[in-house]
Tab-separated table of C-alpha atoms and ligand atoms in Angstrom:
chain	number	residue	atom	x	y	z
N	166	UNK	CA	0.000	0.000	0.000
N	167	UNK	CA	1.219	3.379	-0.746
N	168	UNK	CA	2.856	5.134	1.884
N	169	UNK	CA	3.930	9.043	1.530
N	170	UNK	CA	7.479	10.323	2.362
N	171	UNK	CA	8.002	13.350	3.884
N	172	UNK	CA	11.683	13.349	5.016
N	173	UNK	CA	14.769	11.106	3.736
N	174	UNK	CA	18.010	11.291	4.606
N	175	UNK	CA	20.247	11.280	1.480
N	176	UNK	CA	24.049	12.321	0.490
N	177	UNK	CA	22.826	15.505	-1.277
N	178	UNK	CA	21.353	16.633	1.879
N	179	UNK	CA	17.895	16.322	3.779
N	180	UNK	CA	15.074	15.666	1.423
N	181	UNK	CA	11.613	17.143	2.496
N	182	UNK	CA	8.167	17.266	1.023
N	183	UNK	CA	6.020	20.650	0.537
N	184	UNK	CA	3.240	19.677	2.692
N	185	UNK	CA	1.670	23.147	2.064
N	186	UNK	CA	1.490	22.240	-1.515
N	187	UNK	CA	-0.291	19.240	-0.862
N	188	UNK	CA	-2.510	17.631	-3.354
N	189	UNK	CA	-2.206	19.763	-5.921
N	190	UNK	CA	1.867	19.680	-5.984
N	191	UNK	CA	3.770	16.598	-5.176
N	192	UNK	CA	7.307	18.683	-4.775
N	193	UNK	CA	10.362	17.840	-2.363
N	194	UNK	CA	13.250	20.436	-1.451
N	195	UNK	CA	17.060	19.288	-0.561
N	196	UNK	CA	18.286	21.030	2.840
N	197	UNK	CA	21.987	21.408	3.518
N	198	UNK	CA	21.479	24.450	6.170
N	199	UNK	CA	19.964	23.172	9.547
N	200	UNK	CA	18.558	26.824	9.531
N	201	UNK	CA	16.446	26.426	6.625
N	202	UNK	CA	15.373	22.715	8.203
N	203	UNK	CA	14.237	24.431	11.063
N	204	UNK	CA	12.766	27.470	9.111
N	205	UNK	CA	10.750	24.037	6.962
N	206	UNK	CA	9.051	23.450	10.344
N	207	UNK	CA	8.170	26.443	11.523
N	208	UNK	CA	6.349	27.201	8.471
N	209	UNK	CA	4.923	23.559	8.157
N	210	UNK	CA	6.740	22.516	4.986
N	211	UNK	CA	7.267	19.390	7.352
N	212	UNK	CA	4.399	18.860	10.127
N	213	UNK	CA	3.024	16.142	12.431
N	214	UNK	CA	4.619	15.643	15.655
N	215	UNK	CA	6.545	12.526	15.356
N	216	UNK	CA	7.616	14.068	11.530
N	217	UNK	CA	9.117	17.310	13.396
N	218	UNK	CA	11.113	14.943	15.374
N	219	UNK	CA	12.859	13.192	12.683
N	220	UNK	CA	13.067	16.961	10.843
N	221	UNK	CA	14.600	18.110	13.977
N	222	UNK	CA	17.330	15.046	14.411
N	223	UNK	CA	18.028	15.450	10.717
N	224	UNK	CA	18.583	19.247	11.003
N	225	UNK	CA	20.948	18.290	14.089
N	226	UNK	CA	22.661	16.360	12.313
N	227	UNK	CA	22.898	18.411	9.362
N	228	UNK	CA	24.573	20.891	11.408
N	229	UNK	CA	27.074	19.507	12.700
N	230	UNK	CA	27.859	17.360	9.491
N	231	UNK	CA	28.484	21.275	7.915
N	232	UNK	CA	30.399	22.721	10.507
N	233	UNK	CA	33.355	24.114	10.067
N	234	UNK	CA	34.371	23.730	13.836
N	235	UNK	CA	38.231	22.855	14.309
N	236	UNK	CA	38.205	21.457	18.010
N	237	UNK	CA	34.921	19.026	19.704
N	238	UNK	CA	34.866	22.059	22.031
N	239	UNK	CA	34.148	24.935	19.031
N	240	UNK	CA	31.774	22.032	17.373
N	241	UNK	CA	29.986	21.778	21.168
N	242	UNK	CA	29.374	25.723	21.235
N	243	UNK	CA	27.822	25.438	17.950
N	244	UNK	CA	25.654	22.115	18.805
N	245	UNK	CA	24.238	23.689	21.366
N	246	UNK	CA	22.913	27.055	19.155
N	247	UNK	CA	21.854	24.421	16.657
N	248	UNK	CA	19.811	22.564	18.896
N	249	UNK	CA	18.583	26.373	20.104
N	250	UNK	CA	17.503	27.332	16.422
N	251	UNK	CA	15.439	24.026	16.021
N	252	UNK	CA	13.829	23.976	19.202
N	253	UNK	CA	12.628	27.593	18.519
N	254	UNK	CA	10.316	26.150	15.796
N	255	UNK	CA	7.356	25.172	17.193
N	256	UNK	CA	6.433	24.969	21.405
N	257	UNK	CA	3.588	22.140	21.370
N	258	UNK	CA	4.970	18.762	19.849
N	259	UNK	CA	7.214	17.272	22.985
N	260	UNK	CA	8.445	15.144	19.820
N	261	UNK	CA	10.679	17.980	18.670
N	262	UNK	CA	12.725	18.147	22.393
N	263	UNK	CA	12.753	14.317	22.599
N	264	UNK	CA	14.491	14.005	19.218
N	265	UNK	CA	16.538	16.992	20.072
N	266	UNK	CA	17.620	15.636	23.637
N	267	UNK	CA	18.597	12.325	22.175
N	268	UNK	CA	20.519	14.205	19.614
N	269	UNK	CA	22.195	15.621	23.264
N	270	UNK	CA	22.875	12.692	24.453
N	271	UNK	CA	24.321	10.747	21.740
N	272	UNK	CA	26.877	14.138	21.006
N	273	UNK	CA	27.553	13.589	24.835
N	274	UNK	CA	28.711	10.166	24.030
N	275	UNK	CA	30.645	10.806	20.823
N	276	UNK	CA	32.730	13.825	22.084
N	277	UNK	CA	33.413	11.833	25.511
N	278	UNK	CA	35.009	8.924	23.583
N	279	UNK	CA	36.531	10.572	20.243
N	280	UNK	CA	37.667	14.133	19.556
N	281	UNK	CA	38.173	12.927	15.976
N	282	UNK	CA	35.474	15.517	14.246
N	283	UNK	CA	34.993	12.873	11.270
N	284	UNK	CA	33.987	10.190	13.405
N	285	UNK	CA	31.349	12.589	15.825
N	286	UNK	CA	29.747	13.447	12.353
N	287	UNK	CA	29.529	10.283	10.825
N	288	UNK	CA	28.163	9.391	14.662
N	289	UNK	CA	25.646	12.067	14.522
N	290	UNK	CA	23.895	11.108	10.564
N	291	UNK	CA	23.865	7.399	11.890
N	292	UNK	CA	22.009	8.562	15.179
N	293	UNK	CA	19.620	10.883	12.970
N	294	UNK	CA	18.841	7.913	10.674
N	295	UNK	CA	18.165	5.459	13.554
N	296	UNK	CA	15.602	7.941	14.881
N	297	UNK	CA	14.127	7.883	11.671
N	298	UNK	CA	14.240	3.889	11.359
N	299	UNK	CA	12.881	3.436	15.192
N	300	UNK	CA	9.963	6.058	13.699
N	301	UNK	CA	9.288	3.415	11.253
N	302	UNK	CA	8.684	0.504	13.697
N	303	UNK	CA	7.491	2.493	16.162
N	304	UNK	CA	4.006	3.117	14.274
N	305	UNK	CA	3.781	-0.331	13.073
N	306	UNK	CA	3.342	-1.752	16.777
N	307	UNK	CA	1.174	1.279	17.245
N	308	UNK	CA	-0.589	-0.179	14.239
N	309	UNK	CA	-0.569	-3.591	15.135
N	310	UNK	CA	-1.913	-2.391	19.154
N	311	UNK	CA	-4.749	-0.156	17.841
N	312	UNK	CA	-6.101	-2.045	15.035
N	313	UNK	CA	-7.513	-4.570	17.555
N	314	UNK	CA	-9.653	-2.065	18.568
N	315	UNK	CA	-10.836	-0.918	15.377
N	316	UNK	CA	-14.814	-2.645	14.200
N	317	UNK	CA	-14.725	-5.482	11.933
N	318	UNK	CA	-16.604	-3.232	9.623
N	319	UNK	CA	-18.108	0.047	9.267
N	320	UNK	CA	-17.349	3.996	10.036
N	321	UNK	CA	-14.683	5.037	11.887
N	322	UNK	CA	-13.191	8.750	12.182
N	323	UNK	CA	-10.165	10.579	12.480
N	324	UNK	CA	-9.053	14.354	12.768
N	325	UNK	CA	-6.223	16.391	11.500
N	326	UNK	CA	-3.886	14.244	9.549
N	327	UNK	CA	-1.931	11.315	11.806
N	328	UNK	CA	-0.686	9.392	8.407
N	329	UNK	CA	2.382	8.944	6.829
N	330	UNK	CA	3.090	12.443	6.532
N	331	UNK	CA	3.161	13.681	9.835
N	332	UNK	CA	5.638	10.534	11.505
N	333	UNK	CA	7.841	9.406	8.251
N	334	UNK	CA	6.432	5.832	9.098
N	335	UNK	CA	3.315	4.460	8.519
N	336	UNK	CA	1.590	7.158	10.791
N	337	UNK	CA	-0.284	6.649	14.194
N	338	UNK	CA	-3.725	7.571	13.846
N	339	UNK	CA	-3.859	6.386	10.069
N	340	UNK	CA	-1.362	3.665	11.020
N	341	UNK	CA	-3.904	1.782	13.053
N	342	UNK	CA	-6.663	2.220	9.961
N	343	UNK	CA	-4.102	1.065	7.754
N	344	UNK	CA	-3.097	-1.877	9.525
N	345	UNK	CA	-6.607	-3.004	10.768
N	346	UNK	CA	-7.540	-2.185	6.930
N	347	UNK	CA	-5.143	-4.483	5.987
N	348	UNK	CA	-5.859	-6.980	8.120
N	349	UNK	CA	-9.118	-7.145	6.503
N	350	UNK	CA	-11.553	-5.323	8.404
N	351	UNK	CA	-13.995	-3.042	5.782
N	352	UNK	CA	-13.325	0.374	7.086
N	353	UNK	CA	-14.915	3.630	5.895
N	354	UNK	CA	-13.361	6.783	7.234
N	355	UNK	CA	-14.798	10.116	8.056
N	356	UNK	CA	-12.142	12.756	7.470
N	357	UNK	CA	-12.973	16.334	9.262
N	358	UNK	CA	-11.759	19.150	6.757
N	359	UNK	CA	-9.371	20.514	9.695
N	360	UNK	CA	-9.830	23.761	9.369
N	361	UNK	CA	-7.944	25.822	9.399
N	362	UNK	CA	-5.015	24.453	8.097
N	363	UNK	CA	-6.823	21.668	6.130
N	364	UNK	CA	-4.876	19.057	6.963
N	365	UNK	CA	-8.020	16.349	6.829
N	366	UNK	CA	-8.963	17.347	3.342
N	367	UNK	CA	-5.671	17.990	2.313
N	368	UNK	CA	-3.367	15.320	3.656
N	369	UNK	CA	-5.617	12.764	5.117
N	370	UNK	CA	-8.205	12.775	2.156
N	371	UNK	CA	-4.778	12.099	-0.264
N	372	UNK	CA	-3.354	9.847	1.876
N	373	UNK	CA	-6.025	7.092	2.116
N	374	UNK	CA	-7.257	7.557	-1.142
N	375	UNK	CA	-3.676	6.880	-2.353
N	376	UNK	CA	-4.007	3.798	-0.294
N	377	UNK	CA	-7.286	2.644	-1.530
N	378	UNK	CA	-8.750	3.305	1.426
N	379	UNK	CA	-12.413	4.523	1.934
N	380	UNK	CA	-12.995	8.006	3.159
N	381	UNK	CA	-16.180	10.677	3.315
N	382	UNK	CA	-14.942	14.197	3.753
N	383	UNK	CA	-16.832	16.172	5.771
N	384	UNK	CA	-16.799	19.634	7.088
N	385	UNK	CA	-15.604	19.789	10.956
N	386	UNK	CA	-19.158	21.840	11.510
N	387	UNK	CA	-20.856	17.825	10.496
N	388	UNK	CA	-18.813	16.034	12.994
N	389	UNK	CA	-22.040	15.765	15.168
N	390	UNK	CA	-24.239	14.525	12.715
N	391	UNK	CA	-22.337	11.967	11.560
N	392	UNK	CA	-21.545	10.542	14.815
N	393	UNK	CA	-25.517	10.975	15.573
N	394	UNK	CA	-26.401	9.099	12.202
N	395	UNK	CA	-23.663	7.104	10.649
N	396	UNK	CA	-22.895	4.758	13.666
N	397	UNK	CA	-19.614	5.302	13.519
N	398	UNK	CA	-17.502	2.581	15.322
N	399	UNK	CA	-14.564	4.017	16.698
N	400	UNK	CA	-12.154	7.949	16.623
N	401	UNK	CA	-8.665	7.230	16.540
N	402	UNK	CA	-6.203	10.810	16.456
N	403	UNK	CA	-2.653	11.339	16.862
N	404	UNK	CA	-1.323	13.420	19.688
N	405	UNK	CA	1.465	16.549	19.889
N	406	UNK	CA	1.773	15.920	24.025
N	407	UNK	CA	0.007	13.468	26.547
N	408	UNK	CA	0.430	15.058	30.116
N	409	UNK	CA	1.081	12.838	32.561
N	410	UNK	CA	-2.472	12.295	33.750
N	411	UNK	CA	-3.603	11.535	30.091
N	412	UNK	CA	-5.002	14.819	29.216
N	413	UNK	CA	-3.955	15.152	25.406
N	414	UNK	CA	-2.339	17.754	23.155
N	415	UNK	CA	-4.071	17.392	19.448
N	416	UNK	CA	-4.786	19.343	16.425
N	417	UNK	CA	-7.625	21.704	17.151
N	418	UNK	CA	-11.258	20.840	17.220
N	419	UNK	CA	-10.260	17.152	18.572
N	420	UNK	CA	-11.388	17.982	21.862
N	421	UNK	CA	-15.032	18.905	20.648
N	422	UNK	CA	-14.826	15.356	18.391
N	423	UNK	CA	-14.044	13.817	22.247
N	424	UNK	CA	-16.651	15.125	23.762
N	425	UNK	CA	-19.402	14.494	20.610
N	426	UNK	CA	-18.071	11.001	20.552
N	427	UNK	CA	-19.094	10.770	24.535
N	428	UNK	CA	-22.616	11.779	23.380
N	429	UNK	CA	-23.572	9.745	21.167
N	430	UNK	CA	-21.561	6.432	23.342
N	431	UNK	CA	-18.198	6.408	20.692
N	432	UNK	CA	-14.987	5.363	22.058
N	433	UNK	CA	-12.196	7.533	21.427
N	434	UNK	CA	-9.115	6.698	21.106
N	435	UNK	CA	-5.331	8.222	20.916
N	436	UNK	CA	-2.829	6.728	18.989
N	437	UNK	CA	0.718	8.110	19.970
N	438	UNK	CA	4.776	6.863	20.455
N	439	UNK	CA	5.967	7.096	23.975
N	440	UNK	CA	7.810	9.796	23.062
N	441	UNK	CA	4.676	11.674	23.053
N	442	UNK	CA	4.528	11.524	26.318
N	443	UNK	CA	5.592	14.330	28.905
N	444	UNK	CA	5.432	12.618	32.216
N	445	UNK	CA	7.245	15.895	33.404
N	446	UNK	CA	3.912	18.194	33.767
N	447	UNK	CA	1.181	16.714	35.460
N	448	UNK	CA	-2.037	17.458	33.384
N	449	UNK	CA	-3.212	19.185	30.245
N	450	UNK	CA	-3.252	23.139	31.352
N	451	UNK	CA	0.372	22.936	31.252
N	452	UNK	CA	1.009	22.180	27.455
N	453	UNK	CA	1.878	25.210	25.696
N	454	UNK	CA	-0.395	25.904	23.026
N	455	UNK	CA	0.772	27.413	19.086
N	456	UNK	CA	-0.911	30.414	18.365
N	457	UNK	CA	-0.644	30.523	14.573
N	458	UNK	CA	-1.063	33.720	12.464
N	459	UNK	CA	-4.662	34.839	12.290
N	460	UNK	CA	-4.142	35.028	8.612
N	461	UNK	CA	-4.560	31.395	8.537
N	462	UNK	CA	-8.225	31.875	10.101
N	463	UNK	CA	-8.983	34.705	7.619
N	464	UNK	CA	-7.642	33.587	4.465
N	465	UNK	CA	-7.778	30.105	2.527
N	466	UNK	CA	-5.136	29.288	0.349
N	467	UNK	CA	-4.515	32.898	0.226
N	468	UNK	CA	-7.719	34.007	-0.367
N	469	UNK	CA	-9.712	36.093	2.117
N	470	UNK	CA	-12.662	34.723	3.230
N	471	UNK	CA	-13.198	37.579	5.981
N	472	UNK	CA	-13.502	40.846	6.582
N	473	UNK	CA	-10.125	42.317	8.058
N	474	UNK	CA	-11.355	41.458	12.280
N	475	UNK	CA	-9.248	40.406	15.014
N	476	UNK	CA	-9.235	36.333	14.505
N	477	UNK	CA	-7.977	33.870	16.421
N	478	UNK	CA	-5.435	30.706	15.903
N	479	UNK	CA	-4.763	28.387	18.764
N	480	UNK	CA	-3.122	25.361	16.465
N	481	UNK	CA	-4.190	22.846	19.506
N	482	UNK	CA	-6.667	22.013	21.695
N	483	UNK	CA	-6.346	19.856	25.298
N	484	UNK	CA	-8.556	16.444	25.027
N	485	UNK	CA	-8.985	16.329	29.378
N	486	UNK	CA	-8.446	12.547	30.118
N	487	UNK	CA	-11.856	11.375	30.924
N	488	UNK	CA	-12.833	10.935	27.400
N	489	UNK	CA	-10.339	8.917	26.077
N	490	UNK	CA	-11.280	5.490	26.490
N	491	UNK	CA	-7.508	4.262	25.696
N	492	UNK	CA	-3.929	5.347	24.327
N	493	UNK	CA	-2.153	2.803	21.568
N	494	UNK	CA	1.567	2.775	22.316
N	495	UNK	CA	4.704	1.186	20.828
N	496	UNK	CA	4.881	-0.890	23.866
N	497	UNK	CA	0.932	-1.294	24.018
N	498	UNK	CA	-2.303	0.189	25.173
N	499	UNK	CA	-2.667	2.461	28.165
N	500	UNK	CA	-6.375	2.486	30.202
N	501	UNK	CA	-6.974	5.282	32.829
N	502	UNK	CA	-5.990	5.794	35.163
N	503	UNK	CA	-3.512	6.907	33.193
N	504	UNK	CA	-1.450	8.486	35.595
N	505	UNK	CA	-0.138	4.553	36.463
N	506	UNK	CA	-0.342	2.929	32.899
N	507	UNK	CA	1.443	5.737	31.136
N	508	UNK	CA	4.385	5.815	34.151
N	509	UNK	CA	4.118	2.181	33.445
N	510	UNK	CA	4.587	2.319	29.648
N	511	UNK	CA	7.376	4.671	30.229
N	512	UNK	CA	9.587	2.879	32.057
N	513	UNK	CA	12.729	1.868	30.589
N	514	UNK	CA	12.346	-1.911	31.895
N	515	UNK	CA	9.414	-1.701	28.955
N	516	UNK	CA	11.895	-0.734	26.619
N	517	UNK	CA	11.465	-2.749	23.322
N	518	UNK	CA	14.367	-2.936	20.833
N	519	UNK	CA	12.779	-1.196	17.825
B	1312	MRU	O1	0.009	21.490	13.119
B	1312	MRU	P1	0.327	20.086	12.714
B	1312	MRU	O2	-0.152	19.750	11.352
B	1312	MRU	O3	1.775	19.750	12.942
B	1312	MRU	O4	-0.523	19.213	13.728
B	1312	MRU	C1	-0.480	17.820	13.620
B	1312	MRU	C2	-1.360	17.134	14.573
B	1312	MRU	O5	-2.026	17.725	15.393
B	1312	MRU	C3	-1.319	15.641	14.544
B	1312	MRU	O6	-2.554	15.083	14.814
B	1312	MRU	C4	-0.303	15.171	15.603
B	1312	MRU	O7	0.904	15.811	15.411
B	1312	MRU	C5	-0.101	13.731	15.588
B	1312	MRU	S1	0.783	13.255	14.136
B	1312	MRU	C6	1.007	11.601	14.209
């Protein structure tokens, strides 16, 4: 089945799909400046949580692979604004710190055994690359997890785009349609447009008809309805940040999907890497939430669609706990209370080799 590539490490440099331009363009840029990489995220050329992480390692890596540092301790000063510049891209999706603190660590370990500069660059690639491999494997056991969970047949629904796209696997959300798909079960998906960004229509709606699988598009105003009428089965979504009490970080307008699906008796569900996790703050109020340009909310594809009034652009919205009826992990699924099965999850002793 088709699966989209956003990012690819190659000799030229890092290779990186338009997203913006997505369906109507299908065209990929070659990075050699870790500036531009993290200038590509910022302004979602790459997005999706688990897909800024590998941008992020890549763009570490790039950086130091192009320094011109003489000494480990010159190259060290000018990790550390590198890793500055790249975390300065976007403040919700932990994904981007976690890639860049096991960029950290593994520079840690390369400078304290070599000062040979050839050797901490070729060290630093290989690391970047195995973050992008682990990615990889990482969302098929989130695949393999979640599509238990998914009906035999019948509607199911998703929000924002979780695919291929946003991990540079198989995706997480769309990972566990894809696999349950595969494993036979006749799934229809509702798509939510995503305004305002469009990422449903324009990134989920390609990516599963790419894959042959079947999808309504709907507007995010006819999420109600459709769960009212359509009997849909089961919501699966990605997530940006899962506190450690559960509350969840998504694309905005999944909380309001959460709370519909509680309505009308729908189990929703999170589909996420343990690195999505930030046991460190203890519930949702403490995720730090995008505010993206108000142009976004006021114009579509450049186009204004309102008068010139104050808009606003929160990128995310905080899914409290309660209505998630389980989180699909890597290492398996998490039930509430959540504050003991994520800790649980977490801990290295459930490490898998990836
Ligand atoms: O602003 P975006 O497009 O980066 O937001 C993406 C989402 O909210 C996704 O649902 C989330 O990152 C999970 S991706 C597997």
């Amino acid at each position: 089945m088709y699966v989209a590539q956003p990012i690819e490490w190659t000799d030229r440099g890092v290779v990186i799909l338009d997203q913006r331009l997505l369906p109507a363009e299908e065209i990929s840029y070659t990075y050699t400046d870790y500036r531009d990489v993290a200038k590509a995220i910022r302004e979602m050329v790459i997005r999706g949580a688990p897909a800024i992480g590998v941008a992020a390692a890549m763009g570490a890596a790039l950086g130091v692979l192009h320094s011109s540092a003489r000494s480990v301790d010159a190259l060290a000063a000018e990790f550390g604004e590198i890793c500055g510049t790249l975390a300065k891209t976007r403040p919700t999706a932990v994904d981007l710190f976690w890639a860049l603190e096991r960029m950290k660590k593994r520079f840690t370990e390369l400078t304290g055994h070599s000062s040979d500069l050839v050797k901490i660059k070729q060290g630093m690639v290989e690391e970047a690359q195995q973050v992008h491999l682990e990615k990889r494997a990482i969302d098929e056991a989130i695949g393999r997890f979640g599509a238990e969970f998914m009906p035999r047949e019948g509607h199911v629904m998703t929000q924002c785009n979780a695919g291929a796209l946003a991990t540079a696997g198989i995706g997480t959300a769309l990972g566990v349609i894809r696999v349950a798909f595969e494993q036979g079960k006749k799934l229809h998906v509702f798509v939510p447009e995503t305004r305002p960004y469009l990422q449903g229509a324009r990134l989920t709606a390609w990516e599963l008809h790419k894959g042959g699988i079947p999808l309504t598009l709907i507007t995010d105003n006819m999420v109600g309805h459709f769960l009212k009428t359509a009997n849909v089965g089961a919501i699966v979504t990605g997530a940006d940040r899962i506190a450690a009490n559960g509350d969840t970080a998504n694309k905005i307008g999944t909380y309001q999907i959460a709370v519909l699906a509680r309505e009308h008796n729908v189990p929703f569900y999170i589909a996420a890497p343990i690195s999505t996790f930030d046991l460190s703050i203890p519930d949702g109020d403490h995720i730090p939430i995008e505010e993206r340009a108000a142009s976004e909310v006021t114009h579509l594809q450049g186009v204004r669609i309102a008068p010139d009034v104050h808009a606003a652009h929160p990128a995310f919205d905080v899914t409290p706990a309660r209505f998630i009826a389980a989180i699909f992990t890597e290492r398996g699924v998490a039930r509430a209370p959540y504050t003991d099965s994520l800790r649980a999850l977490a801990s290295p002793a459930q490490a898998v080799k990836v």
